[in-house]
PDB file of C-alpha atoms in Angstrom:
ATOM      1  CA  MET A   1       7.259  -7.172  -7.071  1.00  0.00           C
ATOM      2  CA  ARG A   2       5.972  -5.541 -10.233  1.00  0.00           C
ATOM      3  CA  THR A   3       6.897  -2.256 -11.881  1.00  0.00           C
ATOM      4  CA  VAL A   4       4.173  -0.267 -13.701  1.00  0.00           C
ATOM      5  CA  ALA A   5       4.946   1.850 -16.762  1.00  0.00           C
ATOM      6  CA  GLY A   6       4.449   5.612 -16.503  1.00  0.00           C
ATOM      7  CA  SER A   7       6.210   6.117 -13.201  1.00  0.00           C
ATOM      8  CA  LEU A   8       9.731   5.816 -11.816  1.00  0.00           C
ATOM      9  CA  LEU A   9       8.635   3.065  -9.470  1.00  0.00           C
ATOM     10  CA  SER A  10       5.389   1.313  -8.624  1.00  0.00           C
ATOM     11  CA  LEU A  11       5.117  -1.979  -6.790  1.00  0.00           C
ATOM     12  CA  GLU A  12       3.812  -3.896  -3.806  1.00  0.00           C
ATOM     13  CA  PHE A  13       6.233  -4.927  -1.068  1.00  0.00           C
ATOM     14  CA  ASP A  14       6.479  -7.000   2.087  1.00  0.00           C
ATOM     15  CA  ARG A  15       9.002  -7.613   4.845  1.00  0.00           C
ATOM     16  CA  SER A  16      11.204  -9.765   2.599  1.00  0.00           C
ATOM     17  CA  SER A  17      11.562  -7.042  -0.044  1.00  0.00           C
ATOM     18  CA  VAL A  18      12.443  -3.984   2.115  1.00  0.00           C
ATOM     19  CA  THR A  19      16.134  -4.046   1.146  1.00  0.00           C
ATOM     20  CA  ARG A  20      15.313  -4.389  -2.552  1.00  0.00           C
ATOM     21  CA  VAL A  21      12.788  -1.539  -2.357  1.00  0.00           C
ATOM     22  CA  ARG A  22      15.422   0.706  -0.748  1.00  0.00           C
ATOM     23  CA  HIS A  23      17.790  -0.078  -3.626  1.00  0.00           C
ATOM     24  CA  LEU A  24      15.083   0.584  -6.262  1.00  0.00           C
ATOM     25  CA  VAL A  25      14.210   3.907  -4.550  1.00  0.00           C
ATOM     26  CA  MET A  26      17.901   4.968  -4.659  1.00  0.00           C
ATOM     27  CA  VAL A  27      18.302   4.038  -8.339  1.00  0.00           C
ATOM     28  CA  SER A  28      15.008   5.702  -9.313  1.00  0.00           C
ATOM     29  CA  ALA A  29      15.773   8.876  -7.359  1.00  0.00           C
ATOM     30  CA  GLN A  30      19.219   9.073  -8.980  1.00  0.00           C
ATOM     31  CA  GLU A  31      17.631   8.681 -12.415  1.00  0.00           C
ATOM     32  CA  ALA A  32      15.284  11.541 -11.522  1.00  0.00           C
ATOM     33  CA  GLY A  33      18.272  13.788 -10.746  1.00  0.00           C
ATOM     34  CA  LEU A  34      18.825  13.579  -6.979  1.00  0.00           C
ATOM     35  CA  GLU A  35      22.378  13.222  -5.801  1.00  0.00           C
ATOM     36  CA  GLY A  36      24.599  13.605  -2.761  1.00  0.00           C
ATOM     37  CA  ILE A  37      23.043  14.400   0.589  1.00  0.00           C
ATOM     38  CA  ALA A  38      19.651  15.185  -0.964  1.00  0.00           C
ATOM     39  CA  LEU A  39      19.583  11.666  -2.368  1.00  0.00           C
ATOM     40  CA  GLU A  40      20.661  10.069   0.910  1.00  0.00           C
ATOM     41  CA  ASP A  41      18.095  12.068   2.883  1.00  0.00           C
ATOM     42  CA  PHE A  42      15.258  11.177   0.540  1.00  0.00           C
ATOM     43  CA  VAL A  43      16.151   7.460   0.497  1.00  0.00           C
ATOM     44  CA  LEU A  44      16.291   7.436   4.307  1.00  0.00           C
ATOM     45  CA  ALA A  45      12.889   9.159   4.592  1.00  0.00           C
ATOM     46  CA  VAL A  46      11.324   6.655   2.155  1.00  0.00           C
ATOM     47  CA  HIS A  47      12.968   3.757   3.956  1.00  0.00           C
ATOM     48  CA  GLU A  48      11.440   4.911   7.258  1.00  0.00           C
ATOM     49  CA  ALA A  49       7.998   4.987   5.642  1.00  0.00           C
ATOM     50  CA  VAL A  50       8.454   1.537   4.117  1.00  0.00           C
ATOM     51  CA  ALA A  51       9.724   0.113   7.398  1.00  0.00           C
ATOM     52  CA  ASN A  52       6.750   1.609   9.259  1.00  0.00           C
ATOM     53  CA  ALA A  53       4.283   0.152   6.697  1.00  0.00           C
ATOM     54  CA  VAL A  54       5.833  -3.276   7.274  1.00  0.00           C
ATOM     55  CA  ARG A  55       5.949  -2.917  11.067  1.00  0.00           C
ATOM     56  CA  TYR A  56       2.571  -1.320  11.718  1.00  0.00           C
ATOM     57  CA  GLY A  57       0.531  -1.685   8.538  1.00  0.00           C
ATOM     58  CA  SER A  58      -1.227  -4.584   6.853  1.00  0.00           C
ATOM     59  CA  PRO A  59      -1.050  -5.856   3.254  1.00  0.00           C
ATOM     60  CA  PRO A  60      -1.289  -4.832   0.625  1.00  0.00           C
ATOM     61  CA  ARG A  61       1.562  -2.403   0.995  1.00  0.00           C
ATOM     62  CA  GLY A  62       2.654  -0.344  -2.003  1.00  0.00           C
ATOM     63  CA  ILE A  63       5.121   2.258  -3.079  1.00  0.00           C
ATOM     64  CA  ALA A  64       4.909   4.610  -6.075  1.00  0.00           C
ATOM     65  CA  MET A  65       7.430   7.279  -7.105  1.00  0.00           C
ATOM     66  CA  TRP A  66       7.205   9.863  -9.853  1.00  0.00           C
ATOM     67  CA  SER A  67       8.408  13.341 -10.736  1.00  0.00           C
ATOM     68  CA  GLU A  68       6.071  16.284 -11.211  1.00  0.00           C
ATOM     69  CA  ALA A  69       6.548  20.063 -11.454  1.00  0.00           C
ATOM     70  CA  GLY A  70      10.199  19.986 -10.396  1.00  0.00           C
ATOM     71  CA  SER A  71       9.622  17.626  -7.466  1.00  0.00           C
ATOM     72  CA  LEU A  72      10.233  13.983  -6.746  1.00  0.00           C
ATOM     73  CA  VAL A  73       7.192  12.390  -5.085  1.00  0.00           C
ATOM     74  CA  CYS A  74       6.930   9.062  -3.319  1.00  0.00           C
ATOM     75  CA  GLU A  75       3.792   7.544  -1.778  1.00  0.00           C
ATOM     76  CA  ILE A  76       3.857   4.561   0.562  1.00  0.00           C
ATOM     77  CA  THR A  77       0.512   2.920   1.333  1.00  0.00           C
ATOM     78  CA  ASP A  78      -0.806   0.183   3.570  1.00  0.00           C
ATOM     79  CA  LYS A  79      -4.177  -1.094   4.709  1.00  0.00           C
ATOM     80  CA  GLY A  80      -3.385  -1.095   8.437  1.00  0.00           C
ATOM     81  CA  PRO A  81      -5.400   0.374  11.317  1.00  0.00           C
ATOM     82  CA  GLY A  82      -4.029   3.905  10.879  1.00  0.00           C
ATOM     83  CA  ILE A  83      -1.601   6.021  12.899  1.00  0.00           C
ATOM     84  CA  PRO A  84      -2.774   7.000  16.399  1.00  0.00           C
ATOM     85  CA  ALA A  85      -3.546  10.715  16.746  1.00  0.00           C
ATOM     86  CA  GLU A  86      -1.122  11.152  19.654  1.00  0.00           C
ATOM     87  CA  VAL A  87       1.738   9.942  17.425  1.00  0.00           C
ATOM     88  CA  LEU A  88       0.775  12.369  14.643  1.00  0.00           C
ATOM     89  CA  GLU A  89       0.472  15.305  17.056  1.00  0.00           C
ATOM     90  CA  ARG A  90       4.035  15.054  18.499  1.00  0.00           C
ATOM     91  CA  GLU A  91       6.194  18.035  17.688  1.00  0.00           C
ATOM     92  CA  GLU A  92       9.380  16.550  19.180  1.00  0.00           C
ATOM     93  CA  PRO A  93      10.816  13.117  18.423  1.00  0.00           C
ATOM     94  CA  ALA A  94       9.697  10.354  20.731  1.00  0.00           C
ATOM     95  CA  THR A  95      12.003   9.298  23.500  1.00  0.00           C
ATOM     96  CA  ARG A  96      13.594   5.882  23.264  1.00  0.00           C
ATOM     97  CA  PHE A  97      10.935   4.543  25.630  1.00  0.00           C
ATOM     98  CA  ASP A  98       7.962   5.822  23.636  1.00  0.00           C
ATOM     99  CA  PHE A  99       6.032   3.723  21.123  1.00  0.00           C
ATOM    100  CA  GLY A 100       6.796   4.972  17.612  1.00  0.00           C
ATOM    101  CA  GLY A 101       7.038   8.531  16.421  1.00  0.00           C
ATOM    102  CA  ARG A 102      10.693   8.967  15.540  1.00  0.00           C
ATOM    103  CA  GLY A 103      10.217   7.770  11.952  1.00  0.00           C
ATOM    104  CA  LEU A 104       7.541  10.353  11.212  1.00  0.00           C
ATOM    105  CA  TRP A 105       9.594  13.075  12.878  1.00  0.00           C
ATOM    106  CA  LEU A 106      12.600  12.103  10.734  1.00  0.00           C
ATOM    107  CA  MET A 107      10.546  11.906   7.492  1.00  0.00           C
ATOM    108  CA  ASP A 108       9.228  15.419   8.198  1.00  0.00           C
ATOM    109  CA  ARG A 109      12.767  16.768   8.618  1.00  0.00           C
ATOM    110  CA  LEU A 110      14.110  15.120   5.443  1.00  0.00           C
ATOM    111  CA  SER A 111      11.258  15.854   3.058  1.00  0.00           C
ATOM    112  CA  ASP A 112       7.914  17.549   2.632  1.00  0.00           C
ATOM    113  CA  LEU A 113       5.658  15.080   4.480  1.00  0.00           C
ATOM    114  CA  ALA A 114       1.919  14.591   4.138  1.00  0.00           C
ATOM    115  CA  VAL A 115      -0.002  11.889   5.982  1.00  0.00           C
ATOM    116  CA  ARG A 116      -3.468  10.532   5.255  1.00  0.00           C
ATOM    117  CA  THR A 117      -4.486   7.910   7.800  1.00  0.00           C
ATOM    118  CA  GLY A 118      -7.568   6.213   9.144  1.00  0.00           C
ATOM    119  CA  THR A 119      -9.074   2.855   9.921  1.00  0.00           C
ATOM    120  CA  ASP A 120      -8.850   1.849   6.240  1.00  0.00           C
ATOM    121  CA  GLY A 121      -5.060   2.437   6.017  1.00  0.00           C
ATOM    122  CA  THR A 122      -2.351   5.014   5.699  1.00  0.00           C
ATOM    123  CA  THR A 123      -0.746   6.951   2.843  1.00  0.00           C
ATOM    124  CA  ILE A 124       2.599   8.669   3.458  1.00  0.00           C
ATOM    125  CA  ARG A 125       3.532  11.195   0.758  1.00  0.00           C
ATOM    126  CA  LEU A 126       7.119  12.412   0.655  1.00  0.00           C
ATOM    127  CA  CYS A 127       8.274  15.179  -1.715  1.00  0.00           C
ATOM    128  CA  VAL A 128      11.621  16.813  -2.412  1.00  0.00           C
ATOM    129  CA  THR A 129      12.594  19.493  -4.904  1.00  0.00           C
ATOM    130  CA  LEU A 130      14.668  18.244  -7.831  1.00  0.00           C
ATOM    131  CA  PRO A 131      17.845  20.113  -8.683  1.00  0.00           C
TER     132      PRO A 131
END
């Protein structure tokens, strides 16, 4: 993993580094000013995106986090096949028997979620307002 100057966090990750990425996200978000439940919610939302990138995406997988205009922004990217339209269109969380969908639902509840996806990969953008 490699950190790039100019941002709070910027690195590539794989299955073996998910726990370390979660820790780095927590530390970076704290440094940006998040605390308490807002911090926990943001870290959980980011963790869901990272876990999905590992489970469904393909390398390279990356994460970048920065602050801008009073917000904390995190983007998680992968080069996988994209998220199926039926998963993106769900308005309710998937049942326990459905394939996927709960992570995106949760991310949307815990942050401002934007998704760009297609056959060349997926970018999940999560934003929260800084105190």
